[in-house]
PDB file of C-alpha atoms in Angstrom:
ATOM      1  CA  UNK A   1      12.364 103.183 474.884  1.00 83.00           C
ATOM      2  CA  UNK A   2      12.442 101.319 471.535  1.00 85.00           C
ATOM      3  CA  UNK A   3       9.573 103.487 470.263  1.00 90.00           C
ATOM      4  CA  UNK A   4      11.549 106.582 471.279  1.00 92.00           C
ATOM      5  CA  UNK A   5      14.574 105.263 469.397  1.00 92.00           C
ATOM      6  CA  UNK A   6      12.407 104.769 466.301  1.00 92.00           C
ATOM      7  CA  UNK A   7      10.974 108.273 466.658  1.00 93.00           C
ATOM      8  CA  UNK A   8      14.416 109.853 466.986  1.00 94.00           C
ATOM      9  CA  UNK A   9      15.687 107.865 463.990  1.00 91.00           C
ATOM     10  CA  UNK A  10      12.703 109.173 462.035  1.00 92.00           C
ATOM     11  CA  UNK A  11      13.498 112.733 463.133  1.00 94.00           C
ATOM     12  CA  UNK A  12      17.075 112.515 461.876  1.00 92.00           C
ATOM     13  CA  UNK A  13      15.974 110.788 458.667  1.00 89.00           C
ATOM     14  CA  UNK A  14      13.556 113.663 458.026  1.00 91.00           C
ATOM     15  CA  UNK A  15      16.275 116.195 458.786  1.00 91.00           C
ATOM     16  CA  UNK A  16      18.545 114.454 456.288  1.00 87.00           C
ATOM     17  CA  UNK A  17      15.830 114.377 453.596  1.00 85.00           C
ATOM     18  CA  UNK A  18      15.131 118.066 454.140  1.00 88.00           C
ATOM     19  CA  UNK A  19      18.846 118.860 453.933  1.00 86.00           C
ATOM     20  CA  UNK A  20      19.435 116.689 450.855  1.00 80.00           C
ATOM     21  CA  UNK A  21      16.447 117.637 448.696  1.00 80.00           C
ATOM     22  CA  UNK A  22      14.180 119.988 450.656  1.00 85.00           C
ATOM     23  CA  UNK A  23      11.609 117.185 451.000  1.00 84.00           C
ATOM     24  CA  UNK A  24       8.136 118.545 451.726  1.00 91.00           C
ATOM     25  CA  UNK A  25       7.084 115.058 452.867  1.00 92.00           C
ATOM     26  CA  UNK A  26       9.871 115.039 455.474  1.00 90.00           C
ATOM     27  CA  UNK A  27       8.948 118.572 456.573  1.00 94.00           C
ATOM     28  CA  UNK A  28       5.343 117.496 457.048  1.00 96.00           C
ATOM     29  CA  UNK A  29       6.309 114.389 459.034  1.00 94.00           C
ATOM     30  CA  UNK A  30       8.656 116.435 461.212  1.00 94.00           C
ATOM     31  CA  UNK A  31       5.908 118.992 461.824  1.00 96.00           C
ATOM     32  CA  UNK A  32       3.386 116.282 462.814  1.00 96.00           C
ATOM     33  CA  UNK A  33       5.786 114.714 465.342  1.00 96.00           C
ATOM     34  CA  UNK A  34       7.430 117.967 466.486  1.00 96.00           C
ATOM     35  CA  UNK A  35       6.223 117.807 470.112  1.00 97.00           C
ATOM     36  CA  UNK A  36       6.890 114.090 470.474  1.00 96.00           C
ATOM     37  CA  UNK A  37      10.386 114.495 469.045  1.00 96.00           C
ATOM     38  CA  UNK A  38      11.135 117.358 471.419  1.00 96.00           C
ATOM     39  CA  UNK A  39       9.865 115.288 474.357  1.00 96.00           C
ATOM     40  CA  UNK A  40      11.928 112.260 473.264  1.00 96.00           C
ATOM     41  CA  UNK A  41      15.083 114.369 472.997  1.00 96.00           C
ATOM     42  CA  UNK A  42      14.551 115.688 476.518  1.00 97.00           C
ATOM     43  CA  UNK A  43      13.749 112.252 477.949  1.00 96.00           C
ATOM     44  CA  UNK A  44      16.735 110.495 476.322  1.00 96.00           C
ATOM     45  CA  UNK A  45      19.523 113.048 475.818  1.00 97.00           C
ATOM     46  CA  UNK A  46      22.281 110.426 475.471  1.00 96.00           C
ATOM     47  CA  UNK A  47      20.410 108.606 472.715  1.00 96.00           C
ATOM     48  CA  UNK A  48      19.709 111.902 470.971  1.00 96.00           C
ATOM     49  CA  UNK A  49      23.327 113.063 471.181  1.00 97.00           C
ATOM     50  CA  UNK A  50      24.612 109.743 469.784  1.00 97.00           C
ATOM     51  CA  UNK A  51      22.121 109.870 466.919  1.00 96.00           C
ATOM     52  CA  UNK A  52      23.059 113.474 466.195  1.00 96.00           C
ATOM     53  CA  UNK A  53      26.786 112.673 466.249  1.00 97.00           C
ATOM     54  CA  UNK A  54      26.433 109.712 463.902  1.00 96.00           C
ATOM     55  CA  UNK A  55      23.990 111.592 461.670  1.00 94.00           C
ATOM     56  CA  UNK A  56      26.676 114.234 461.138  1.00 95.00           C
ATOM     57  CA  UNK A  57      29.304 111.538 460.475  1.00 96.00           C
ATOM     58  CA  UNK A  58      27.051 109.910 457.883  1.00 93.00           C
ATOM     59  CA  UNK A  59      26.396 113.248 456.194  1.00 91.00           C
ATOM     60  CA  UNK A  60      30.147 113.911 455.977  1.00 93.00           C
ATOM     61  CA  UNK A  61      30.725 110.456 454.509  1.00 92.00           C
ATOM     62  CA  UNK A  62      28.053 111.180 451.886  1.00 87.00           C
ATOM     63  CA  UNK A  63      29.716 114.489 451.010  1.00 88.00           C
ATOM     64  CA  UNK A  64      33.112 112.823 450.695  1.00 91.00           C
ATOM     65  CA  UNK A  65      31.750 110.094 448.404  1.00 85.00           C
ATOM     66  CA  UNK A  66      32.822 107.367 450.818  1.00 87.00           C
ATOM     67  CA  UNK A  67      32.770 103.660 450.119  1.00 85.00           C
ATOM     68  CA  UNK A  68      29.867 101.342 450.797  1.00 83.00           C
ATOM     69  CA  UNK A  69      31.825  99.736 453.605  1.00 87.00           C
ATOM     70  CA  UNK A  70      32.604 103.061 455.318  1.00 92.00           C
ATOM     71  CA  UNK A  71      28.924 104.002 455.289  1.00 91.00           C
ATOM     72  CA  UNK A  72      27.846 100.639 456.698  1.00 91.00           C
ATOM     73  CA  UNK A  73      30.550 100.517 459.344  1.00 94.00           C
ATOM     74  CA  UNK A  74      29.512 103.944 460.588  1.00 96.00           C
ATOM     75  CA  UNK A  75      25.819 102.991 460.626  1.00 94.00           C
ATOM     76  CA  UNK A  76      26.497  99.713 462.429  1.00 94.00           C
ATOM     77  CA  UNK A  77      28.828 101.470 464.901  1.00 96.00           C
ATOM     78  CA  UNK A  78      25.964 103.812 465.729  1.00 96.00           C
ATOM     79  CA  UNK A  79      23.548 100.926 466.280  1.00 94.00           C
ATOM     80  CA  UNK A  80      26.000  98.988 468.471  1.00 94.00           C
ATOM     81  CA  UNK A  81      26.999 102.031 470.539  1.00 95.00           C
ATOM     82  CA  UNK A  82      23.354 102.944 471.155  1.00 94.00           C
ATOM     83  CA  UNK A  83      22.573  99.326 472.088  1.00 92.00           C
ATOM     84  CA  UNK A  84      25.434  99.303 474.587  1.00 93.00           C
ATOM     85  CA  UNK A  85      24.941 102.746 476.118  1.00 94.00           C
ATOM     86  CA  UNK A  86      21.184 103.265 475.933  1.00 92.00           C
ATOM     87  CA  UNK A  87      19.804  99.729 476.121  1.00 88.00           C
ATOM     88  CA  UNK A  88      22.551  98.223 478.332  1.00 87.00           C
ATOM     89  CA  UNK A  89      23.210  95.442 475.836  1.00 83.00           C
ATOM     90  CA  UNK A  90      26.594  93.938 476.635  1.00 83.00           C
ATOM     91  CA  UNK A  91      26.320  90.356 475.383  1.00 81.00           C
ATOM     92  CA  UNK A  92      29.158  90.021 472.860  1.00 82.00           C
ATOM     93  CA  UNK A  93      27.397  87.571 470.541  1.00 76.00           C
ATOM     94  CA  UNK A  94      24.311  89.792 470.341  1.00 81.00           C
ATOM     95  CA  UNK A  95      26.427  92.875 469.674  1.00 86.00           C
ATOM     96  CA  UNK A  96      28.219  91.053 466.852  1.00 85.00           C
ATOM     97  CA  UNK A  97      24.863  89.963 465.448  1.00 85.00           C
ATOM     98  CA  UNK A  98      23.607  93.562 465.654  1.00 88.00           C
ATOM     99  CA  UNK A  99      26.780  94.760 463.942  1.00 90.00           C
ATOM    100  CA  UNK A 100      26.289  92.306 461.060  1.00 89.00           C
ATOM    101  CA  UNK A 101      22.548  92.956 460.745  1.00 89.00           C
ATOM    102  CA  UNK A 102      23.059  96.734 460.758  1.00 91.00           C
ATOM    103  CA  UNK A 103      25.598  96.539 457.948  1.00 90.00           C
ATOM    104  CA  UNK A 104      23.341  94.232 455.949  1.00 90.00           C
ATOM    105  CA  UNK A 105      20.290  96.436 456.602  1.00 90.00           C
ATOM    106  CA  UNK A 106      22.067  99.545 455.339  1.00 91.00           C
ATOM    107  CA  UNK A 107      23.158  97.731 452.180  1.00 90.00           C
ATOM    108  CA  UNK A 108      19.843  96.027 451.428  1.00 90.00           C
ATOM    109  CA  UNK A 109      17.931  99.268 451.973  1.00 90.00           C
ATOM    110  CA  UNK A 110      20.181 101.069 449.480  1.00 89.00           C
ATOM    111  CA  UNK A 111      19.786  98.200 447.041  1.00 89.00           C
ATOM    112  CA  UNK A 112      16.011  98.195 447.432  1.00 91.00           C
ATOM    113  CA  UNK A 113      15.760 102.002 447.081  1.00 90.00           C
ATOM    114  CA  UNK A 114      18.199 102.406 444.177  1.00 90.00           C
ATOM    115  CA  UNK A 115      15.614 102.855 441.406  1.00 91.00           C
ATOM    116  CA  UNK A 116      13.465 105.323 443.362  1.00 88.00           C
ATOM    117  CA  UNK A 117      16.543 107.251 444.567  1.00 87.00           C
ATOM    118  CA  UNK A 118      17.685 107.663 440.947  1.00 90.00           C
ATOM    119  CA  UNK A 119      14.197 108.891 439.927  1.00 89.00           C
ATOM    120  CA  UNK A 120      13.938 111.283 442.877  1.00 84.00           C
ATOM    121  CA  UNK A 121      17.555 112.507 442.753  1.00 82.00           C
ATOM    122  CA  UNK A 122      18.221 111.458 446.348  1.00 81.00           C
ATOM    123  CA  UNK A 123      21.457 110.108 447.772  1.00 81.00           C
ATOM    124  CA  UNK A 124      22.251 106.446 447.372  1.00 86.00           C
ATOM    125  CA  UNK A 125      25.871 105.351 447.473  1.00 84.00           C
ATOM    126  CA  UNK A 126      25.153 102.575 444.969  1.00 87.00           C
ATOM    127  CA  UNK A 127      24.496 105.184 442.240  1.00 87.00           C
ATOM    128  CA  UNK A 128      28.238 105.440 441.667  1.00 84.00           C
ATOM    129  CA  UNK A 129      28.142 101.831 440.429  1.00 85.00           C
ATOM    130  CA  UNK A 130      24.871 101.703 438.513  1.00 86.00           C
ATOM    131  CA  UNK A 131      21.789 103.794 437.811  1.00 87.00           C
ATOM    132  CA  UNK A 132      19.274 100.972 438.294  1.00 89.00           C
ATOM    133  CA  UNK A 133      18.912  97.746 440.219  1.00 88.00           C
ATOM    134  CA  UNK A 134      18.660  95.893 436.905  1.00 88.00           C
ATOM    135  CA  UNK A 135      21.977  97.357 435.720  1.00 89.00           C
ATOM    136  CA  UNK A 136      23.594  96.575 439.057  1.00 85.00           C
ATOM    137  CA  UNK A 137      22.402  92.957 438.947  1.00 84.00           C
ATOM    138  CA  UNK A 138      23.116  92.340 435.254  1.00 84.00           C
ATOM    139  CA  UNK A 139      26.238  94.340 434.505  1.00 82.00           C
ATOM    140  CA  UNK A 140      27.819  95.209 437.825  1.00 80.00           C
ATOM    141  CA  UNK A 141      26.907  92.093 439.788  1.00 78.00           C
ATOM    142  CA  UNK A 142      30.464  91.948 441.155  1.00 82.00           C
ATOM    143  CA  UNK A 143      29.541  94.916 443.391  1.00 81.00           C
ATOM    144  CA  UNK A 144      26.790  92.844 445.008  1.00 83.00           C
ATOM    145  CA  UNK A 145      28.887  89.667 445.202  1.00 82.00           C
ATOM    146  CA  UNK A 146      31.913  91.452 446.634  1.00 82.00           C
ATOM    147  CA  UNK A 147      29.735  93.173 449.115  1.00 80.00           C
ATOM    148  CA  UNK A 148      27.965  90.023 450.265  1.00 81.00           C
ATOM    149  CA  UNK A 149      31.437  88.502 450.768  1.00 82.00           C
ATOM    150  CA  UNK A 150      32.380  91.547 452.868  1.00 79.00           C
ATOM    151  CA  UNK A 151      29.254  91.059 454.995  1.00 80.00           C
ATOM    152  CA  UNK A 152      29.815  87.327 455.399  1.00 79.00           C
ATOM    153  CA  UNK A 153      33.138  87.995 457.130  1.00 78.00           C
ATOM    154  CA  UNK A 154      31.155  89.666 459.910  1.00 77.00           C
ATOM    155  CA  UNK A 155      28.599  86.864 459.935  1.00 77.00           C
ATOM    156  CA  UNK A 156      31.309  84.282 460.648  1.00 74.00           C
ATOM    157  CA  UNK A 157      32.262  86.055 463.905  1.00 72.00           C
ATOM    158  CA  UNK A 158      28.856  85.526 465.470  1.00 73.00           C
ATOM    159  CA  UNK A 159      28.735  82.893 468.202  1.00 69.00           C
ATOM    160  CA  UNK A 160      25.344  81.301 468.828  1.00 67.00           C
ATOM    161  CA  UNK A 161      24.803  80.379 472.444  1.00 63.00           C
ATOM    162  CA  UNK A 162      21.443  78.772 473.174  1.00 56.00           C
ATOM    163  CA  UNK A 163      21.829  79.626 476.871  1.00 55.00           C
ATOM    164  CA  UNK A 164      21.629  83.274 475.823  1.00 54.00           C
ATOM    165  CA  UNK A 165      18.391  82.887 473.870  1.00 54.00           C
ATOM    166  CA  UNK A 166      20.066  83.608 470.546  1.00 56.00           C
ATOM    167  CA  UNK A 167      17.965  81.111 468.578  1.00 66.00           C
ATOM    168  CA  UNK A 168      15.889  83.911 467.116  1.00 70.00           C
ATOM    169  CA  UNK A 169      19.041  85.794 466.108  1.00 73.00           C
ATOM    170  CA  UNK A 170      20.322  82.684 464.359  1.00 74.00           C
ATOM    171  CA  UNK A 171      17.022  82.303 462.477  1.00 76.00           C
ATOM    172  CA  UNK A 172      17.023  85.976 461.457  1.00 78.00           C
ATOM    173  CA  UNK A 173      20.587  85.806 460.188  1.00 78.00           C
ATOM    174  CA  UNK A 174      20.308  82.442 458.470  1.00 77.00           C
ATOM    175  CA  UNK A 175      16.826  82.730 456.965  1.00 81.00           C
ATOM    176  CA  UNK A 176      15.384  86.248 457.021  1.00 85.00           C
ATOM    177  CA  UNK A 177      18.531  87.880 455.659  1.00 85.00           C
ATOM    178  CA  UNK A 178      18.744  85.382 452.796  1.00 83.00           C
ATOM    179  CA  UNK A 179      15.022  85.545 452.005  1.00 88.00           C
ATOM    180  CA  UNK A 180      14.926  89.340 452.072  1.00 88.00           C
ATOM    181  CA  UNK A 181      18.073  89.648 449.964  1.00 86.00           C
ATOM    182  CA  UNK A 182      16.567  87.276 447.409  1.00 87.00           C
ATOM    183  CA  UNK A 183      13.292  89.237 447.441  1.00 89.00           C
ATOM    184  CA  UNK A 184      15.043  92.539 446.856  1.00 88.00           C
ATOM    185  CA  UNK A 185      17.205  91.159 444.083  1.00 86.00           C
ATOM    186  CA  UNK A 186      14.232  89.562 442.336  1.00 87.00           C
ATOM    187  CA  UNK A 187      11.739  92.263 443.413  1.00 78.00           C
ATOM    188  CA  UNK A 188       9.351  89.592 444.753  1.00 62.00           C
ATOM    189  CA  UNK A 189       7.323  90.720 447.745  1.00 50.00           C
TER     190      UNK A 189
END
């Protein structure tokens, strides 16, 4: 089921790239996986309908030049709703962790892709603040700092319960997030 989720996410990502900039790469990927995508949509109609609904919401937010926070909240809402309805995840601490990680993932991906999105004329909500990662870090660093503060408010709500096997979640949030953020900001990988 996780592989199907990944495949359907890929399908909607390709659709978005085709819509945004008529990406031949996305068209090719969609063509290669056409049968598998069709099969996945039939096998998991609820997952597909949620992804479609949120994909349309995200596209509308892009068109309306929404804030970073609005984009992330919508993305994380999608991830949490799919986790609850399609994967039967109901543990509150894990849902809060997923909410935080989804917001962070959306932000760090935009940060990491900023330079290539500027070169390729593709959407990145950070372009309204700076036209390069270097500019964002050196001249508009308050955007990053303010945003990390915004994300940390969500991080503080997470309860770690060892009886629920959340040790790995705690390690991801406390170490992987920090290490990856540092790597993106310093471009060390």
